[in-house]
JSON list of C-alpha atoms in Angstrom, two decimals:
[
{"chain": "A", "resi": 1206, "resn": "MET", "atom": "CA", "xyz": [-7.60, -75.27, 10.57]},
{"chain": "A", "resi": 1207, "resn": "TYR", "atom": "CA", "xyz": [-4.91, -77.95, 10.47]},
{"chain": "A", "resi": 1208, "resn": "HIS", "atom": "CA", "xyz": [-4.92, -81.45, 9.01]},
{"chain": "A", "resi": 1209, "resn": "SER", "atom": "CA", "xyz": [-1.88, -83.73, 9.04]},
{"chain": "A", "resi": 1210, "resn": "VAL", "atom": "CA", "xyz": [1.27, -83.06, 11.09]},
{"chain": "A", "resi": 1211, "resn": "GLY", "atom": "CA", "xyz": [4.36, -84.85, 9.79]},
{"chain": "A", "resi": 1212, "resn": "ASP", "atom": "CA", "xyz": [6.44, -85.29, 6.64]},
{"chain": "A", "resi": 1213, "resn": "CYS", "atom": "CA", "xyz": [5.64, -82.62, 4.03]},
{"chain": "A", "resi": 1214, "resn": "SER", "atom": "CA", "xyz": [7.77, -84.05, 1.20]},
{"chain": "A", "resi": 1215, "resn": "ASP", "atom": "CA", "xyz": [4.77, -85.61, -0.60]},
{"chain": "A", "resi": 1216, "resn": "ASP", "atom": "CA", "xyz": [1.84, -83.28, 0.00]},
{"chain": "A", "resi": 1217, "resn": "PRO", "atom": "CA", "xyz": [-0.15, -82.53, -3.20]},
{"chain": "A", "resi": 1218, "resn": "TYR", "atom": "CA", "xyz": [-3.06, -80.99, -1.29]},
{"chain": "A", "resi": 1219, "resn": "ARG", "atom": "CA", "xyz": [-0.82, -78.91, 1.00]},
{"chain": "A", "resi": 1220, "resn": "ILE", "atom": "CA", "xyz": [-2.57, -80.18, 4.11]},
{"chain": "A", "resi": 1221, "resn": "THR", "atom": "CA", "xyz": [0.53, -81.18, 6.06]},
{"chain": "A", "resi": 1222, "resn": "VAL", "atom": "CA", "xyz": [2.51, -79.14, 8.56]},
{"chain": "A", "resi": 1223, "resn": "SER", "atom": "CA", "xyz": [5.82, -80.34, 9.96]},
{"chain": "A", "resi": 1224, "resn": "PRO", "atom": "CA", "xyz": [6.11, -80.63, 13.76]},
{"chain": "A", "resi": 1225, "resn": "GLY", "atom": "CA", "xyz": [8.76, -77.92, 13.75]},
{"chain": "A", "resi": 1226, "resn": "ARG", "atom": "CA", "xyz": [6.59, -75.50, 11.81]},
{"chain": "A", "resi": 1227, "resn": "LEU", "atom": "CA", "xyz": [3.61, -76.24, 14.05]},
{"chain": "A", "resi": 1228, "resn": "ASP", "atom": "CA", "xyz": [5.78, -75.51, 17.07]},
{"chain": "A", "resi": 1229, "resn": "ARG", "atom": "CA", "xyz": [6.80, -72.14, 15.63]},
{"chain": "A", "resi": 1230, "resn": "GLN", "atom": "CA", "xyz": [3.20, -71.28, 14.71]},
{"chain": "A", "resi": 1231, "resn": "LEU", "atom": "CA", "xyz": [1.88, -72.06, 18.17]},
{"chain": "A", "resi": 1232, "resn": "GLY", "atom": "CA", "xyz": [4.78, -70.15, 19.65]},
{"chain": "A", "resi": 1233, "resn": "TRP", "atom": "CA", "xyz": [3.74, -67.17, 17.53]},
{"chain": "A", "resi": 1234, "resn": "LEU", "atom": "CA", "xyz": [0.27, -67.33, 19.11]},
{"chain": "A", "resi": 1235, "resn": "HIS", "atom": "CA", "xyz": [1.74, -67.68, 22.59]},
{"chain": "A", "resi": 1236, "resn": "ARG", "atom": "CA", "xyz": [3.98, -64.62, 22.18]},
{"chain": "A", "resi": 1237, "resn": "ARG", "atom": "CA", "xyz": [0.90, -62.57, 21.35]},
{"chain": "A", "resi": 1238, "resn": "GLY", "atom": "CA", "xyz": [-0.87, -63.60, 24.52]},
{"chain": "A", "resi": 1239, "resn": "LEU", "atom": "CA", "xyz": [-3.14, -66.08, 22.74]},
{"chain": "A", "resi": 1240, "resn": "ARG", "atom": "CA", "xyz": [-3.91, -69.64, 23.80]},
{"chain": "A", "resi": 1241, "resn": "GLY", "atom": "CA", "xyz": [-5.21, -72.46, 21.61]},
{"chain": "A", "resi": 1242, "resn": "VAL", "atom": "CA", "xyz": [-8.29, -74.31, 22.85]},
{"chain": "A", "resi": 1243, "resn": "SER", "atom": "CA", "xyz": [-10.99, -76.63, 21.56]},
{"chain": "A", "resi": 1244, "resn": "VAL", "atom": "CA", "xyz": [-13.93, -75.09, 19.72]},
{"chain": "A", "resi": 1245, "resn": "THR", "atom": "CA", "xyz": [-16.33, -76.09, 22.49]},
{"chain": "A", "resi": 1246, "resn": "ASP", "atom": "CA", "xyz": [-14.16, -74.33, 25.08]},
{"chain": "A", "resi": 1247, "resn": "LEU", "atom": "CA", "xyz": [-13.87, -71.27, 22.85]},
{"chain": "A", "resi": 1248, "resn": "LEU", "atom": "CA", "xyz": [-17.62, -70.98, 22.31]},
{"chain": "A", "resi": 1249, "resn": "ALA", "atom": "CA", "xyz": [-18.35, -71.51, 25.99]},
{"chain": "A", "resi": 1250, "resn": "ALA", "atom": "CA", "xyz": [-15.92, -68.74, 26.93]},
{"chain": "A", "resi": 1251, "resn": "ARG", "atom": "CA", "xyz": [-17.34, -66.33, 24.35]},
{"chain": "A", "resi": 1252, "resn": "ALA", "atom": "CA", "xyz": [-20.88, -67.06, 25.53]},
{"chain": "A", "resi": 1253, "resn": "ARG", "atom": "CA", "xyz": [-19.75, -65.89, 28.99]},
{"chain": "A", "resi": 1254, "resn": "GLY", "atom": "CA", "xyz": [-18.38, -62.70, 27.47]},
{"chain": "A", "resi": 1255, "resn": "GLU", "atom": "CA", "xyz": [-14.81, -63.95, 27.88]},
{"chain": "A", "resi": 1256, "resn": "GLY", "atom": "CA", "xyz": [-12.19, -65.63, 25.69]},
{"chain": "A", "resi": 1257, "resn": "GLN", "atom": "CA", "xyz": [-10.72, -62.67, 23.84]},
{"chain": "A", "resi": 1258, "resn": "ASP", "atom": "CA", "xyz": [-7.32, -64.31, 24.31]},
{"chain": "A", "resi": 1259, "resn": "LEU", "atom": "CA", "xyz": [-8.43, -67.72, 23.00]},
{"chain": "A", "resi": 1260, "resn": "VAL", "atom": "CA", "xyz": [-8.03, -69.27, 19.55]},
{"chain": "A", "resi": 1261, "resn": "GLY", "atom": "CA", "xyz": [-9.89, -72.37, 18.41]},
{"chain": "A", "resi": 1262, "resn": "LEU", "atom": "CA", "xyz": [-7.46, -74.96, 16.99]},
{"chain": "A", "resi": 1263, "resn": "THR", "atom": "CA", "xyz": [-8.87, -77.72, 14.80]},
{"chain": "A", "resi": 1264, "resn": "PHE", "atom": "CA", "xyz": [-7.32, -80.79, 13.17]},
{"chain": "A", "resi": 1265, "resn": "ASP", "atom": "CA", "xyz": [-9.43, -82.33, 10.39]},
{"chain": "A", "resi": 1266, "resn": "ASP", "atom": "CA", "xyz": [-9.66, -85.96, 9.20]},
{"chain": "A", "resi": 1267, "resn": "GLY", "atom": "CA", "xyz": [-8.30, -87.66, 12.34]},
{"chain": "A", "resi": 1268, "resn": "TYR", "atom": "CA", "xyz": [-4.84, -88.55, 11.05]},
{"chain": "A", "resi": 1269, "resn": "ALA", "atom": "CA", "xyz": [-2.85, -90.91, 13.25]},
{"chain": "A", "resi": 1270, "resn": "ASP", "atom": "CA", "xyz": [0.08, -88.49, 13.22]},
{"chain": "A", "resi": 1271, "resn": "PHE", "atom": "CA", "xyz": [-1.90, -86.16, 15.47]},
{"chain": "A", "resi": 1272, "resn": "ALA", "atom": "CA", "xyz": [-1.11, -88.35, 18.47]},
{"chain": "A", "resi": 1273, "resn": "ASP", "atom": "CA", "xyz": [2.55, -88.78, 17.48]},
{"chain": "A", "resi": 1274, "resn": "HIS", "atom": "CA", "xyz": [3.46, -85.28, 16.31]},
{"chain": "A", "resi": 1275, "resn": "ALA", "atom": "CA", "xyz": [0.76, -82.67, 17.06]},
{"chain": "A", "resi": 1276, "resn": "LEU", "atom": "CA", "xyz": [-0.12, -83.63, 20.63]},
{"chain": "A", "resi": 1277, "resn": "PRO", "atom": "CA", "xyz": [3.43, -83.24, 22.02]},
{"chain": "A", "resi": 1278, "resn": "VAL", "atom": "CA", "xyz": [3.63, -79.73, 20.52]},
{"chain": "A", "resi": 1279, "resn": "LEU", "atom": "CA", "xyz": [0.23, -78.77, 21.94]},
{"chain": "A", "resi": 1280, "resn": "ARG", "atom": "CA", "xyz": [1.34, -79.99, 25.37]},
{"chain": "A", "resi": 1281, "resn": "ARG", "atom": "CA", "xyz": [4.57, -78.00, 25.11]},
{"chain": "A", "resi": 1282, "resn": "TRP", "atom": "CA", "xyz": [2.60, -74.79, 24.81]},
{"chain": "A", "resi": 1283, "resn": "GLY", "atom": "CA", "xyz": [-0.25, -75.77, 27.13]},
{"chain": "A", "resi": 1284, "resn": "PHE", "atom": "CA", "xyz": [-2.78, -75.62, 24.28]},
{"chain": "A", "resi": 1285, "resn": "GLY", "atom": "CA", "xyz": [-5.93, -77.61, 23.63]},
{"chain": "A", "resi": 1286, "resn": "ALA", "atom": "CA", "xyz": [-7.63, -78.44, 20.32]},
{"chain": "A", "resi": 1287, "resn": "THR", "atom": "CA", "xyz": [-10.53, -80.16, 18.60]},
{"chain": "A", "resi": 1288, "resn": "VAL", "atom": "CA", "xyz": [-9.81, -83.29, 16.55]},
{"chain": "A", "resi": 1289, "resn": "PHE", "atom": "CA", "xyz": [-12.45, -84.05, 13.90]},
{"chain": "A", "resi": 1290, "resn": "VAL", "atom": "CA", "xyz": [-12.50, -87.80, 13.22]},
{"chain": "A", "resi": 1291, "resn": "LEU", "atom": "CA", "xyz": [-14.33, -90.20, 10.90]},
{"chain": "A", "resi": 1292, "resn": "PRO", "atom": "CA", "xyz": [-15.83, -93.08, 12.90]},
{"chain": "A", "resi": 1293, "resn": "GLY", "atom": "CA", "xyz": [-16.59, -94.96, 9.70]},
{"chain": "A", "resi": 1294, "resn": "ARG", "atom": "CA", "xyz": [-12.88, -95.05, 8.77]},
{"chain": "A", "resi": 1295, "resn": "LEU", "atom": "CA", "xyz": [-11.09, -95.61, 12.09]},
{"chain": "A", "resi": 1296, "resn": "GLY", "atom": "CA", "xyz": [-7.80, -97.40, 11.50]},
{"chain": "A", "resi": 1297, "resn": "GLY", "atom": "CA", "xyz": [-8.10, -96.84, 7.75]},
{"chain": "A", "resi": 1298, "resn": "THR", "atom": "CA", "xyz": [-6.50, -94.32, 5.42]},
{"chain": "A", "resi": 1299, "resn": "ASN", "atom": "CA", "xyz": [-7.48, -91.16, 3.53]},
{"chain": "A", "resi": 1300, "resn": "GLU", "atom": "CA", "xyz": [-9.02, -93.00, 0.59]},
{"chain": "A", "resi": 1301, "resn": "TRP", "atom": "CA", "xyz": [-10.93, -89.85, -0.43]},
{"chain": "A", "resi": 1302, "resn": "ASP", "atom": "CA", "xyz": [-7.69, -88.21, -1.66]},
{"chain": "A", "resi": 1303, "resn": "PRO", "atom": "CA", "xyz": [-7.08, -89.65, -5.17]},
{"chain": "A", "resi": 1304, "resn": "LEU", "atom": "CA", "xyz": [-3.57, -88.18, -5.44]},
{"chain": "A", "resi": 1305, "resn": "GLY", "atom": "CA", "xyz": [-2.46, -89.66, -2.13]},
{"chain": "A", "resi": 1306, "resn": "PRO", "atom": "CA", "xyz": [-0.22, -90.23, -0.35]},
{"chain": "A", "resi": 1307, "resn": "ARG", "atom": "CA", "xyz": [-2.04, -92.71, 1.86]},
{"chain": "A", "resi": 1308, "resn": "ARG", "atom": "CA", "xyz": [-1.91, -91.60, 5.48]},
{"chain": "A", "resi": 1309, "resn": "PRO", "atom": "CA", "xyz": [-3.11, -93.78, 8.38]},
{"chain": "A", "resi": 1310, "resn": "LEU", "atom": "CA", "xyz": [-6.05, -92.56, 10.44]},
{"chain": "A", "resi": 1311, "resn": "LEU", "atom": "CA", "xyz": [-6.52, -92.82, 14.19]},
{"chain": "A", "resi": 1312, "resn": "THR", "atom": "CA", "xyz": [-7.69, -96.17, 15.53]},
{"chain": "A", "resi": 1313, "resn": "ALA", "atom": "CA", "xyz": [-10.59, -96.58, 17.92]},
{"chain": "A", "resi": 1314, "resn": "ASP", "atom": "CA", "xyz": [-8.19, -97.09, 20.84]},
{"chain": "A", "resi": 1315, "resn": "ALA", "atom": "CA", "xyz": [-6.26, -93.94, 19.93]},
{"chain": "A", "resi": 1316, "resn": "VAL", "atom": "CA", "xyz": [-9.48, -91.92, 19.79]},
{"chain": "A", "resi": 1317, "resn": "ARG", "atom": "CA", "xyz": [-10.46, -93.17, 23.25]},
{"chain": "A", "resi": 1318, "resn": "ARG", "atom": "CA", "xyz": [-7.07, -92.13, 24.64]},
{"chain": "A", "resi": 1319, "resn": "LEU", "atom": "CA", "xyz": [-7.31, -88.70, 23.08]},
{"chain": "A", "resi": 1320, "resn": "ALA", "atom": "CA", "xyz": [-10.82, -88.24, 24.44]},
{"chain": "A", "resi": 1321, "resn": "ASP", "atom": "CA", "xyz": [-9.38, -88.75, 27.93]},
{"chain": "A", "resi": 1322, "resn": "THR", "atom": "CA", "xyz": [-6.67, -86.13, 27.37]},
{"chain": "A", "resi": 1323, "resn": "GLU", "atom": "CA", "xyz": [-7.26, -82.84, 29.14]},
{"chain": "A", "resi": 1324, "resn": "GLY", "atom": "CA", "xyz": [-7.94, -79.95, 26.77]},
{"chain": "A", "resi": 1325, "resn": "LEU", "atom": "CA", "xyz": [-8.73, -82.14, 23.75]},
{"chain": "A", "resi": 1326, "resn": "GLU", "atom": "CA", "xyz": [-12.14, -82.50, 22.16]},
{"chain": "A", "resi": 1327, "resn": "ILE", "atom": "CA", "xyz": [-13.15, -85.34, 19.87]},
{"chain": "A", "resi": 1328, "resn": "ALA", "atom": "CA", "xyz": [-15.74, -84.24, 17.32]},
{"chain": "A", "resi": 1329, "resn": "SER", "atom": "CA", "xyz": [-17.23, -85.55, 14.07]},
{"chain": "A", "resi": 1330, "resn": "HIS", "atom": "CA", "xyz": [-16.05, -85.07, 10.51]},
{"chain": "A", "resi": 1331, "resn": "GLY", "atom": "CA", "xyz": [-18.97, -87.09, 9.23]},
{"chain": "A", "resi": 1332, "resn": "LEU", "atom": "CA", "xyz": [-18.88, -90.84, 8.92]},
{"chain": "A", "resi": 1333, "resn": "THR", "atom": "CA", "xyz": [-16.78, -91.49, 5.81]},
{"chain": "A", "resi": 1334, "resn": "HIS", "atom": "CA", "xyz": [-15.79, -88.07, 4.37]},
{"chain": "A", "resi": 1335, "resn": "VAL", "atom": "CA", "xyz": [-18.44, -87.42, 1.73]},
{"chain": "A", "resi": 1336, "resn": "ASP", "atom": "CA", "xyz": [-19.62, -84.04, 0.47]},
{"chain": "A", "resi": 1337, "resn": "LEU", "atom": "CA", "xyz": [-22.75, -83.57, 2.59]},
{"chain": "A", "resi": 1338, "resn": "ALA", "atom": "CA", "xyz": [-24.20, -80.97, 0.23]},
{"chain": "A", "resi": 1339, "resn": "LEU", "atom": "CA", "xyz": [-24.37, -83.68, -2.48]},
{"chain": "A", "resi": 1340, "resn": "ALA", "atom": "CA", "xyz": [-25.73, -86.44, -0.21]},
{"chain": "A", "resi": 1341, "resn": "ASP", "atom": "CA", "xyz": [-29.36, -87.52, -0.34]},
{"chain": "A", "resi": 1342, "resn": "ASP", "atom": "CA", "xyz": [-31.39, -87.32, 2.85]},
{"chain": "A", "resi": 1343, "resn": "ALA", "atom": "CA", "xyz": [-30.68, -90.92, 3.92]},
{"chain": "A", "resi": 1344, "resn": "LEU", "atom": "CA", "xyz": [-26.92, -90.60, 3.48]},
{"chain": "A", "resi": 1345, "resn": "LEU", "atom": "CA", "xyz": [-26.94, -87.17, 5.11]},
{"chain": "A", "resi": 1346, "resn": "GLY", "atom": "CA", "xyz": [-28.68, -88.63, 8.16]},
{"chain": "A", "resi": 1347, "resn": "ALA", "atom": "CA", "xyz": [-26.14, -91.45, 8.42]},
{"chain": "A", "resi": 1348, "resn": "GLU", "atom": "CA", "xyz": [-23.14, -89.18, 7.99]},
{"chain": "A", "resi": 1349, "resn": "VAL", "atom": "CA", "xyz": [-24.36, -86.57, 10.46]},
{"chain": "A", "resi": 1350, "resn": "GLY", "atom": "CA", "xyz": [-26.50, -88.41, 13.02]},
{"chain": "A", "resi": 1351, "resn": "GLY", "atom": "CA", "xyz": [-24.83, -91.79, 12.67]},
{"chain": "A", "resi": 1352, "resn": "SER", "atom": "CA", "xyz": [-21.33, -90.45, 13.18]},
{"chain": "A", "resi": 1353, "resn": "ARG", "atom": "CA", "xyz": [-22.37, -88.59, 16.32]},
{"chain": "A", "resi": 1354, "resn": "VAL", "atom": "CA", "xyz": [-23.90, -91.71, 17.85]},
{"chain": "A", "resi": 1355, "resn": "LEU", "atom": "CA", "xyz": [-20.86, -93.85, 17.07]},
{"chain": "A", "resi": 1356, "resn": "LEU", "atom": "CA", "xyz": [-18.37, -91.31, 18.44]},
{"chain": "A", "resi": 1357, "resn": "SER", "atom": "CA", "xyz": [-20.43, -90.76, 21.58]},
{"chain": "A", "resi": 1358, "resn": "GLU", "atom": "CA", "xyz": [-20.48, -94.50, 22.20]},
{"chain": "A", "resi": 1359, "resn": "LEU", "atom": "CA", "xyz": [-16.75, -94.78, 21.50]},
{"chain": "A", "resi": 1360, "resn": "THR", "atom": "CA", "xyz": [-15.63, -91.94, 23.76]},
{"chain": "A", "resi": 1361, "resn": "GLY", "atom": "CA", "xyz": [-18.33, -92.12, 26.42]},
{"chain": "A", "resi": 1362, "resn": "ARG", "atom": "CA", "xyz": [-19.00, -88.40, 25.88]},
{"chain": "A", "resi": 1363, "resn": "GLU", "atom": "CA", "xyz": [-21.68, -86.51, 24.01]},
{"chain": "A", "resi": 1364, "resn": "VAL", "atom": "CA", "xyz": [-20.18, -85.17, 20.80]},
{"chain": "A", "resi": 1365, "resn": "GLN", "atom": "CA", "xyz": [-20.83, -81.45, 20.43]},
{"chain": "A", "resi": 1366, "resn": "GLY", "atom": "CA", "xyz": [-19.17, -80.52, 17.15]},
{"chain": "A", "resi": 1367, "resn": "LEU", "atom": "CA", "xyz": [-19.02, -81.44, 13.48]},
{"chain": "A", "resi": 1368, "resn": "CYS", "atom": "CA", "xyz": [-16.73, -80.30, 10.68]},
{"chain": "A", "resi": 1369, "resn": "TYR", "atom": "CA", "xyz": [-18.13, -80.33, 7.13]},
{"chain": "A", "resi": 1370, "resn": "PRO", "atom": "CA", "xyz": [-16.00, -82.48, 4.80]},
{"chain": "A", "resi": 1371, "resn": "TYR", "atom": "CA", "xyz": [-14.44, -80.34, 2.04]},
{"chain": "A", "resi": 1372, "resn": "GLY", "atom": "CA", "xyz": [-15.82, -77.34, 3.94]},
{"chain": "A", "resi": 1373, "resn": "THR", "atom": "CA", "xyz": [-19.04, -77.40, 1.92]},
{"chain": "A", "resi": 1374, "resn": "VAL", "atom": "CA", "xyz": [-22.34, -76.57, 3.60]},
{"chain": "A", "resi": 1375, "resn": "ASP", "atom": "CA", "xyz": [-25.77, -75.34, 2.58]},
{"chain": "A", "resi": 1376, "resn": "ARG", "atom": "CA", "xyz": [-28.93, -74.58, 4.54]},
{"chain": "A", "resi": 1377, "resn": "ARG", "atom": "CA", "xyz": [-30.25, -78.15, 4.30]},
{"chain": "A", "resi": 1378, "resn": "VAL", "atom": "CA", "xyz": [-27.01, -79.60, 5.67]},
{"chain": "A", "resi": 1379, "resn": "ALA", "atom": "CA", "xyz": [-26.73, -77.02, 8.46]},
{"chain": "A", "resi": 1380, "resn": "ASP", "atom": "CA", "xyz": [-30.32, -77.72, 9.50]},
{"chain": "A", "resi": 1381, "resn": "ALA", "atom": "CA", "xyz": [-29.60, -81.47, 9.58]},
{"chain": "A", "resi": 1382, "resn": "VAL", "atom": "CA", "xyz": [-26.59, -80.90, 11.84]},
{"chain": "A", "resi": 1383, "resn": "ARG", "atom": "CA", "xyz": [-28.62, -78.76, 14.22]},
{"chain": "A", "resi": 1384, "resn": "ALA", "atom": "CA", "xyz": [-31.45, -81.33, 14.28]},
{"chain": "A", "resi": 1385, "resn": "ALA", "atom": "CA", "xyz": [-28.97, -84.13, 15.07]},
{"chain": "A", "resi": 1386, "resn": "GLY", "atom": "CA", "xyz": [-28.14, -82.43, 18.37]},
{"chain": "A", "resi": 1387, "resn": "TYR", "atom": "CA", "xyz": [-24.76, -80.89, 17.66]},
{"chain": "A", "resi": 1388, "resn": "GLY", "atom": "CA", "xyz": [-23.84, -77.66, 19.42]},
{"chain": "A", "resi": 1389, "resn": "TYR", "atom": "CA", "xyz": [-21.76, -76.22, 16.58]},
{"chain": "A", "resi": 1390, "resn": "ALA", "atom": "CA", "xyz": [-20.28, -76.99, 13.17]},
{"chain": "A", "resi": 1391, "resn": "CYS", "atom": "CA", "xyz": [-17.15, -75.77, 11.37]},
{"chain": "A", "resi": 1392, "resn": "ALA", "atom": "CA", "xyz": [-16.88, -74.82, 7.71]},
{"chain": "A", "resi": 1393, "resn": "ILE", "atom": "CA", "xyz": [-14.23, -72.81, 5.86]},
{"chain": "A", "resi": 1394, "resn": "ASP", "atom": "CA", "xyz": [-15.84, -69.91, 3.95]},
{"chain": "A", "resi": 1395, "resn": "PRO", "atom": "CA", "xyz": [-19.58, -70.30, 4.65]},
{"chain": "A", "resi": 1396, "resn": "GLY", "atom": "CA", "xyz": [-20.58, -66.80, 3.50]},
{"chain": "A", "resi": 1397, "resn": "PRO", "atom": "CA", "xyz": [-24.15, -65.83, 4.47]},
{"chain": "A", "resi": 1398, "resn": "LEU", "atom": "CA", "xyz": [-24.52, -69.00, 6.54]},
{"chain": "A", "resi": 1399, "resn": "THR", "atom": "CA", "xyz": [-21.76, -67.88, 8.93]},
{"chain": "A", "resi": 1400, "resn": "GLY", "atom": "CA", "xyz": [-22.84, -68.63, 12.49]},
{"chain": "A", "resi": 1401, "resn": "VAL", "atom": "CA", "xyz": [-22.54, -71.27, 15.19]},
{"chain": "A", "resi": 1402, "resn": "PHE", "atom": "CA", "xyz": [-23.50, -73.99, 12.67]},
{"chain": "A", "resi": 1403, "resn": "ALA", "atom": "CA", "xyz": [-21.18, -72.68, 9.97]},
{"chain": "A", "resi": 1404, "resn": "LEU", "atom": "CA", "xyz": [-18.11, -71.34, 11.76]},
{"chain": "A", "resi": 1405, "resn": "PRO", "atom": "CA", "xyz": [-15.46, -69.90, 9.40]},
{"chain": "A", "resi": 1406, "resn": "ARG", "atom": "CA", "xyz": [-11.86, -71.05, 9.77]},
{"chain": "A", "resi": 1407, "resn": "VAL", "atom": "CA", "xyz": [-8.44, -70.13, 8.39]},
{"chain": "A", "resi": 1408, "resn": "HIS", "atom": "CA", "xyz": [-6.32, -72.83, 6.73]},
{"chain": "A", "resi": 1409, "resn": "ILE", "atom": "CA", "xyz": [-2.79, -73.03, 8.15]},
{"chain": "A", "resi": 1410, "resn": "GLY", "atom": "CA", "xyz": [-0.06, -74.80, 6.20]},
{"chain": "A", "resi": 1411, "resn": "GLU", "atom": "CA", "xyz": [3.67, -75.46, 6.11]},
{"chain": "A", "resi": 1412, "resn": "ASN", "atom": "CA", "xyz": [4.38, -72.20, 4.26]},
{"chain": "A", "resi": 1413, "resn": "ASP", "atom": "CA", "xyz": [2.72, -70.05, 6.92]},
{"chain": "A", "resi": 1414, "resn": "THR", "atom": "CA", "xyz": [5.61, -68.20, 8.53]},
{"chain": "A", "resi": 1415, "resn": "SER", "atom": "CA", "xyz": [5.17, -65.52, 11.19]},
{"chain": "A", "resi": 1416, "resn": "VAL", "atom": "CA", "xyz": [4.65, -62.88, 8.48]},
{"chain": "A", "resi": 1417, "resn": "ARG", "atom": "CA", "xyz": [1.98, -64.94, 6.70]},
{"chain": "A", "resi": 1418, "resn": "MET", "atom": "CA", "xyz": [0.31, -65.74, 10.02]},
{"chain": "A", "resi": 1419, "resn": "LEU", "atom": "CA", "xyz": [0.08, -62.03, 10.82]},
{"chain": "A", "resi": 1420, "resn": "LEU", "atom": "CA", "xyz": [-1.38, -61.25, 7.40]},
{"chain": "A", "resi": 1421, "resn": "LYS", "atom": "CA", "xyz": [-3.93, -64.06, 7.66]},
{"chain": "A", "resi": 1422, "resn": "TYR", "atom": "CA", "xyz": [-4.92, -62.91, 11.13]},
{"chain": "A", "resi": 1423, "resn": "ARG", "atom": "CA", "xyz": [-5.49, -59.32, 10.01]},
{"chain": "A", "resi": 1424, "resn": "LEU", "atom": "CA", "xyz": [-7.18, -60.19, 6.72]},
{"chain": "A", "resi": 1425, "resn": "ASN", "atom": "CA", "xyz": [-9.45, -62.68, 8.48]},
{"chain": "A", "resi": 1426, "resn": "ARG", "atom": "CA", "xyz": [-10.79, -59.93, 10.74]},
{"chain": "A", "resi": 1427, "resn": "LEU", "atom": "CA", "xyz": [-11.69, -57.92, 7.65]},
{"chain": "A", "resi": 1428, "resn": "ARG", "atom": "CA", "xyz": [-13.24, -60.82, 5.71]},
{"chain": "A", "resi": 1429, "resn": "ARG", "atom": "CA", "xyz": [-15.42, -62.43, 8.36]},
{"chain": "A", "resi": 1430, "resn": "ARG", "atom": "CA", "xyz": [-18.65, -61.22, 9.84]},
{"chain": "A", "resi": 1431, "resn": "PRO", "atom": "CA", "xyz": [-18.83, -61.54, 13.64]},
{"chain": "A", "resi": 1432, "resn": "VAL", "atom": "CA", "xyz": [-20.33, -64.87, 14.67]},
{"chain": "A", "resi": 1433, "resn": "PRO", "atom": "CA", "xyz": [-23.53, -64.33, 16.69]},
{"chain": "A", "resi": 1434, "resn": "LEU", "atom": "CA", "xyz": [-23.56, -66.16, 20.00]},
{"chain": "A", "resi": 1435, "resn": "PRO", "atom": "CA", "xyz": [-26.65, -66.75, 22.17]},
{"chain": "A", "resi": 1436, "resn": "GLY", "atom": "CA", "xyz": [-25.52, -64.54, 25.04]},
{"chain": "A", "resi": 1437, "resn": "ALA", "atom": "CA", "xyz": [-24.77, -66.67, 28.06]},
{"chain": "A", "resi": 1438, "resn": "ALA", "atom": "CA", "xyz": [-26.97, -69.52, 26.90]},
{"chain": "A", "resi": 1439, "resn": "PRO", "atom": "CA", "xyz": [-25.37, -72.99, 27.05]},
{"chain": "A", "resi": 1440, "resn": "LEU", "atom": "CA", "xyz": [-24.79, -75.10, 23.98]},
{"chain": "A", "resi": 1441, "resn": "PRO", "atom": "CA", "xyz": [-27.93, -76.94, 22.82]},
{"chain": "A", "resi": 1442, "resn": "ALA", "atom": "CA", "xyz": [-28.66, -80.13, 24.74]},
{"chain": "A", "resi": 1443, "resn": "PRO", "atom": "CA", "xyz": [-27.52, -83.20, 22.78]},
{"chain": "A", "resi": 1444, "resn": "ALA", "atom": "CA", "xyz": [-30.15, -85.41, 21.22]},
{"chain": "A", "resi": 1445, "resn": "PRO", "atom": "CA", "xyz": [-28.59, -88.44, 19.51]},
{"chain": "A", "resi": 1446, "resn": "VAL", "atom": "CA", "xyz": [-30.26, -89.51, 16.29]},
{"chain": "A", "resi": 1447, "resn": "PRO", "atom": "CA", "xyz": [-29.43, -93.13, 15.37]},
{"chain": "A", "resi": 1448, "resn": "ALA", "atom": "CA", "xyz": [-28.85, -93.73, 11.69]},
{"chain": "A", "resi": 1449, "resn": "PRO", "atom": "CA", "xyz": [-27.58, -96.62, 9.57]},
{"chain": "A", "resi": 1450, "resn": "VAL", "atom": "CA", "xyz": [-23.92, -96.82, 8.58]},
{"chain": "A", "resi": 1451, "resn": "PRO", "atom": "CA", "xyz": [-23.58, -96.42, 4.77]},
{"chain": "A", "resi": 1452, "resn": "ASP", "atom": "CA", "xyz": [-21.64, -98.84, 2.62]},
{"chain": "A", "resi": 1453, "resn": "ALA", "atom": "CA", "xyz": [-18.08, -97.79, 1.72]},
{"chain": "A", "resi": 1454, "resn": "ASP", "atom": "CA", "xyz": [-19.12, -97.49, -1.93]},
{"chain": "A", "resi": 1455, "resn": "THR", "atom": "CA", "xyz": [-21.00, -94.30, -1.05]},
{"chain": "A", "resi": 1456, "resn": "VAL", "atom": "CA", "xyz": [-17.74, -92.40, -0.49]},
{"chain": "A", "resi": 1457, "resn": "ARG", "atom": "CA", "xyz": [-17.14, -89.66, -3.07]},
{"chain": "A", "resi": 1458, "resn": "GLU", "atom": "CA", "xyz": [-13.56, -88.90, -4.07]},
{"chain": "A", "resi": 1459, "resn": "VAL", "atom": "CA", "xyz": [-12.19, -85.37, -4.22]},
{"chain": "A", "resi": 1460, "resn": "ARG", "atom": "CA", "xyz": [-12.22, -83.93, -7.71]}
]
């Protein structure tokens, strides 16, 4: 789980990785015979009984620096990834982070270009980055179903995945994501909900050297329950659910 790729000098939430560090981290994977791919490609391979050498790489929030700094590094290693974007904030900034700094988000044109890039997957991070577990049913429908519709229209492709803002998910939210037609959803530490609609992930930051990467890799295998996959069954067929776009005042800031 990555976020921003760029200057780490002002990074109160520790969500930024420098391009050089990202290059070394992906090189670490490569030297171990592992290849980074999108989550959809990873799940499809595992459903076929394959993909033991694959690692799902995700970039949350849709920062504009993905195109400038992360994509060249991914191409260098021949890796793919999933980029979780916020269609309700395209071309804006990370207003949900009260401590800043303000970082520009991908524009609509940039998202279209990335969607046409081989190996990359554009998926939803909700509409405006609100905590879905605290949203009422109307806002939940807009954030989940509405974002999927908008991204599908923007990219010309059915959106398969969603990433829960702040990593928070409960049964109601997971059920709403499934009902909206998504094929999977990513969390962080979902606990008993771990499964295709609450995939666990490992945060990777600037301080993650090769030693820390190895420790995280080994500890992760001990902490996580295996994710059940439906044999060779394909991902659920998409079923777009239109929903209204909420007003910007509905955005909740990080506490």
